[in-house]
Coordinates of C-alpha atoms in Angstrom, one line a residue:
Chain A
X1116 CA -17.7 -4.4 8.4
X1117 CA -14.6 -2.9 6.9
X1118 CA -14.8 -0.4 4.1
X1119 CA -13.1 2.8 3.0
X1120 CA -14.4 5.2 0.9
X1121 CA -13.2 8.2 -1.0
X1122 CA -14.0 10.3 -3.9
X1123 CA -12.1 9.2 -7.1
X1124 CA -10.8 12.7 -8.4
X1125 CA -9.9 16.1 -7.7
X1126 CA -8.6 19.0 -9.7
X1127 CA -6.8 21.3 -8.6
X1128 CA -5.4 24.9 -9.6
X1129 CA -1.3 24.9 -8.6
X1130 CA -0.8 26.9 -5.3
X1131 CA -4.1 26.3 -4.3
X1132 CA -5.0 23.9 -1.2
X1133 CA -5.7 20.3 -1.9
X1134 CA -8.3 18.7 0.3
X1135 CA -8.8 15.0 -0.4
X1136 CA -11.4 12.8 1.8
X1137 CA -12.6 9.6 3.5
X1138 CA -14.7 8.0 5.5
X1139 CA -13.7 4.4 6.8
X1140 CA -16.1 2.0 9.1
X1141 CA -14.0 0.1 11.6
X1142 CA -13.7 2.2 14.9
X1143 CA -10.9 -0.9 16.2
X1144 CA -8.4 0.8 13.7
X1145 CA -5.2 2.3 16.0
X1146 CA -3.4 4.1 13.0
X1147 CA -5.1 5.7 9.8
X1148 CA -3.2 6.3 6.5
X1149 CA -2.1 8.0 3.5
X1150 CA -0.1 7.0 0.8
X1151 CA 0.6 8.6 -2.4
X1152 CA 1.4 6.2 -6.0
X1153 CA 2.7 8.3 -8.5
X1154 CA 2.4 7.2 -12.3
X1155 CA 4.1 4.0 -12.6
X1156 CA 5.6 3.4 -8.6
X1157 CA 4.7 1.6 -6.0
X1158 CA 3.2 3.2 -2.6
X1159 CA 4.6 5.8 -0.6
X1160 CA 3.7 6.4 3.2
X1161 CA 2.8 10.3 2.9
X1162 CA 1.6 10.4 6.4
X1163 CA -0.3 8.8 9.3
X1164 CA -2.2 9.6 12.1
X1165 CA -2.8 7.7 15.6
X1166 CA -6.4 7.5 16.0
X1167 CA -6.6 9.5 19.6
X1168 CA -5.7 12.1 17.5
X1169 CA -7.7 15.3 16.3
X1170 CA -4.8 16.7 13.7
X1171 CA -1.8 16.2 12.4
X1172 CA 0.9 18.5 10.1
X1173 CA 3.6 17.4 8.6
X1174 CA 5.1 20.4 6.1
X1175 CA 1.9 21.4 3.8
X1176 CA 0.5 17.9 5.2
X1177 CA -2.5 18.3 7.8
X1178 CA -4.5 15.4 8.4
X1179 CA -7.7 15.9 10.6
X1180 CA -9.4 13.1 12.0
X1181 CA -13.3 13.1 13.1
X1182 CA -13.4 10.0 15.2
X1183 CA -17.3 10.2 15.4
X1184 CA -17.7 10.4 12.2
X1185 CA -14.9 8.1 10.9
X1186 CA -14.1 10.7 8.6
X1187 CA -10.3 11.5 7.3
X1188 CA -9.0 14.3 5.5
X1189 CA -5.5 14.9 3.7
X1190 CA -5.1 18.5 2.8
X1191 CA -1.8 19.7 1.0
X1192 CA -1.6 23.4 1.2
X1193 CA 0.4 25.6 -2.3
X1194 CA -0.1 22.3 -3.9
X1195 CA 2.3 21.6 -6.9
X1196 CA 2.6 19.4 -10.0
X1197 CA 4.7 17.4 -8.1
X1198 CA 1.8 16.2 -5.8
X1199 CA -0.2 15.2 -9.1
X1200 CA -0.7 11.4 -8.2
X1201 CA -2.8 9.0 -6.9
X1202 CA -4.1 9.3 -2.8
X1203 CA -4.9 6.4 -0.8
X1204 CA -6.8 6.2 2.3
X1205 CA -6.0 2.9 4.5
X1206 CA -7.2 2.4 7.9
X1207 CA -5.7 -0.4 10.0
X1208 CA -8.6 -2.7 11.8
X1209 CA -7.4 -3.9 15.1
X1210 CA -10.0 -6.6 15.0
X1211 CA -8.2 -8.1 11.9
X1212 CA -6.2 -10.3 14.1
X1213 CA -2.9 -9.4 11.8
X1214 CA -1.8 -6.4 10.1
X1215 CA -4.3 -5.6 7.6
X1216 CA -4.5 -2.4 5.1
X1217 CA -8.0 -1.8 3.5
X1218 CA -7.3 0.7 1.4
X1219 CA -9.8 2.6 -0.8
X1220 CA -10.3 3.3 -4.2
X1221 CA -7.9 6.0 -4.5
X1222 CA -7.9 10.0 -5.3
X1223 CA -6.3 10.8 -8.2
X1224 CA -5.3 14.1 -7.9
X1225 CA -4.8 16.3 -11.3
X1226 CA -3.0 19.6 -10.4
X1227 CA -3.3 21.8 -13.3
X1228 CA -1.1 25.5 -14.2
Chain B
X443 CA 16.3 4.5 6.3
X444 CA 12.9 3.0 5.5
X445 CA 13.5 1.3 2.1
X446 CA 11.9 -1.8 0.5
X447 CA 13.9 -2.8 -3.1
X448 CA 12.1 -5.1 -5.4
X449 CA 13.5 -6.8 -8.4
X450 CA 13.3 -6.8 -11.4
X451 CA 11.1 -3.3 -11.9
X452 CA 9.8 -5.2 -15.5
X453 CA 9.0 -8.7 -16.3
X454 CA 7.4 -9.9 -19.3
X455 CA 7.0 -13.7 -19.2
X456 CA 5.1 -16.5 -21.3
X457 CA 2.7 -18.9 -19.8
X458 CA 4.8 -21.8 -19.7
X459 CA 7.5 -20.0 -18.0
X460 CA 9.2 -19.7 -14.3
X461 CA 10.4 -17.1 -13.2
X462 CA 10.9 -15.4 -9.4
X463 CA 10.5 -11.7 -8.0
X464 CA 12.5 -10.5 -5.3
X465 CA 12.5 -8.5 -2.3
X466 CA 14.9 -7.1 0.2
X467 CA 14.2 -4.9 3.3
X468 CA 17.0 -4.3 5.6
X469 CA 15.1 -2.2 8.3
X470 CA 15.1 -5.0 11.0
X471 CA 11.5 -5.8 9.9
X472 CA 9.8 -9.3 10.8
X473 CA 7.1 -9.1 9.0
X474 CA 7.2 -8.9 5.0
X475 CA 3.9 -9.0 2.3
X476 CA 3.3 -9.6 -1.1
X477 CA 0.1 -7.3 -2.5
X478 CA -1.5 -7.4 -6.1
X479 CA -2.5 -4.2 -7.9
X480 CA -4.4 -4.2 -11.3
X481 CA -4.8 -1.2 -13.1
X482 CA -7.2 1.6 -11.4
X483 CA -7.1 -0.5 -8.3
X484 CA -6.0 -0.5 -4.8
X485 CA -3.8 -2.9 -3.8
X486 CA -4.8 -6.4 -2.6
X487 CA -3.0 -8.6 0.2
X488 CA -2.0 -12.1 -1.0
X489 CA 0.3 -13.5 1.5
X490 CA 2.1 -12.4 5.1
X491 CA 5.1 -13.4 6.4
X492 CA 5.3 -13.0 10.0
X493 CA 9.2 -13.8 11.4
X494 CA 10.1 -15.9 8.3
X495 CA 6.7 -18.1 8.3
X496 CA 4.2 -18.0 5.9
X497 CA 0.8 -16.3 8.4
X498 CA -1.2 -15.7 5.9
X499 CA -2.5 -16.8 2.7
X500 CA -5.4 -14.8 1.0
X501 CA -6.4 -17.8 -1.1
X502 CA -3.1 -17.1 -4.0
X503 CA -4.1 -19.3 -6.3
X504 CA -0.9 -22.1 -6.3
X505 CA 1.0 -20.7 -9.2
X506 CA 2.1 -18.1 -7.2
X507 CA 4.3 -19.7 -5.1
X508 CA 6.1 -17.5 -1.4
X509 CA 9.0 -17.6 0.0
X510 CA 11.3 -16.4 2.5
X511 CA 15.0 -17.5 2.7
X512 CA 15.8 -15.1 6.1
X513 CA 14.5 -11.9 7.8
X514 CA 15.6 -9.5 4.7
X515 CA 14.1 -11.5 1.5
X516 CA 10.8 -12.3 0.4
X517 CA 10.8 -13.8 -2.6
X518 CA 7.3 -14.8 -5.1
X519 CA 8.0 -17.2 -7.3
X520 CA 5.8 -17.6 -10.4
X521 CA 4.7 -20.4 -12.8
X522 CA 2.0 -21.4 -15.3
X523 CA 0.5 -18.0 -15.0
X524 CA -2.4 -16.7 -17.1
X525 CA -2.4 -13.3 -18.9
X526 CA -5.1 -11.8 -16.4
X527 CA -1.9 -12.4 -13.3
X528 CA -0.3 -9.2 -15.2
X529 CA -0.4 -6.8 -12.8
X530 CA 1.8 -4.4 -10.3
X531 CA 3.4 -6.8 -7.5
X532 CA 4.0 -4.9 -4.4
X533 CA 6.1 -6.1 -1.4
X534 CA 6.1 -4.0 2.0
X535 CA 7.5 -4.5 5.2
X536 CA 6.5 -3.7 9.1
X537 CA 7.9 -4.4 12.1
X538 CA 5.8 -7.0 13.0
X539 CA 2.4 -8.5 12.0
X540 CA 0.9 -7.4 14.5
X541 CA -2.1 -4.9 14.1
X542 CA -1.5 -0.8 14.2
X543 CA 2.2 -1.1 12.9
X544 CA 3.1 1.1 9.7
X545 CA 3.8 -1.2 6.6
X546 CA 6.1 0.4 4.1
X547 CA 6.2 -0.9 0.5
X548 CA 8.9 -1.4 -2.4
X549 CA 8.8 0.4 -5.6
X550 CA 6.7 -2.5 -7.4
X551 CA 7.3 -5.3 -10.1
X552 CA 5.4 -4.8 -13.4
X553 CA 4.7 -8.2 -14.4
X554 CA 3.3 -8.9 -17.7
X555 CA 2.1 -12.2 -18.7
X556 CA 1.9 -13.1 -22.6

């Protein structure tokens, strides 16, 4: 089946390290997402990661990626009030048969002073 | 440039009304989408467009009506709608349909339905 799973909030001190996670269920999916919807906007690609892949950085973006255990994890390090938003995981099944997001819930990350 | 611009960013309409949304990508993309998001939710597919034909249609009920003129628009036109359509519109774009490529999405359309 296809599900994606994440917690629904996380607070967070500004400057510390952000670590947001998920666990999906479809081992066909080739690409694993992020995206990031601030208050009132549509969906931003933050960052994505091929799935023969262990890590990925981007800036204060790493993205680690457990294949065994389907488990995704977005950490933003020195986080700001900037990043203060909503986080969602997507994975990509390749046995969709099209290009299909199943995204899910969503992290909404409070960053406090 | 990866950018997906949606028009208008508000709509307030009545029931008994038509009016359209539009969408423009003009990153060489062949495949364009129209999601729904309500409030606290994530986003939900309604229809693919895969090289200017309608692929996919997540069972939209008919009073959302697609369409796309050429390779850059994507239009959703809208009539008869009921107060609980009011939601976040979201169009996005990809390459192609096919699975594993990255789908990039517009800014949104707040559509509110009185």
């Amino acid at each position: 089946g296809e599900d994606v799973e994440q917690s629904l909030f996380l607070s967070v001190r500004e400057g510390d390290s952000s670590v947001i996670n998920c666990t999906y269920t479809d081992s066909s999916s080739t690409y694993l997402y992020w995206y990031k919807q601030e208050p009132g906007a549509g969906l931003q690609l933050l960052t994505y990661i091929f799935s023969n892949m262990d890590m990925k950085q981007d800036q204060r973006l790493t993205v680690l990626l457990n294949k065994k255990d389907k488990h995704l994890s977005l950490r933003i390090a020195d986080t700001q009030t900037g990043d203060s938003a909503i986080y969602f995981c997507a994975e990509s099944p390749f046995s969709g048969g099209y290009n299909k997001l199943i995204f899910g819930a969503g992290t909404r990350l409070a960053v406090h002073p | 440039d990866t950018e997906v611009t949606q028009t208008p960013k508000h709509l307030v309409m009545g029931m008994t009304n038509k009016k359209s949304l539009k969408c423009e990508q003009h990153m060489g993309h062949r495949a364009m989408y129209w999601y729904k998001q309500k409030a606290k939710k994530p986003p939900e597919l309604m229809f693919v467009y895969s090289y200017e034909k309608l692929s996919i249609n997540e069972s939209v009920p008919s009073r959302f009506s697609p369409e796309c003129p050429n390779s850059s628009l994507l239009n959703l036109h809208l009539h008869a709608l009921q107060p609980e359509d009011s939601a976040l519109y979201l169009c996005a774009s990809s390459q192609t349909s096919d699975s594993g490529n990255t789908i990039y999405f517009g800014e949104g359309s707040w559509l509110t339905v009185v």
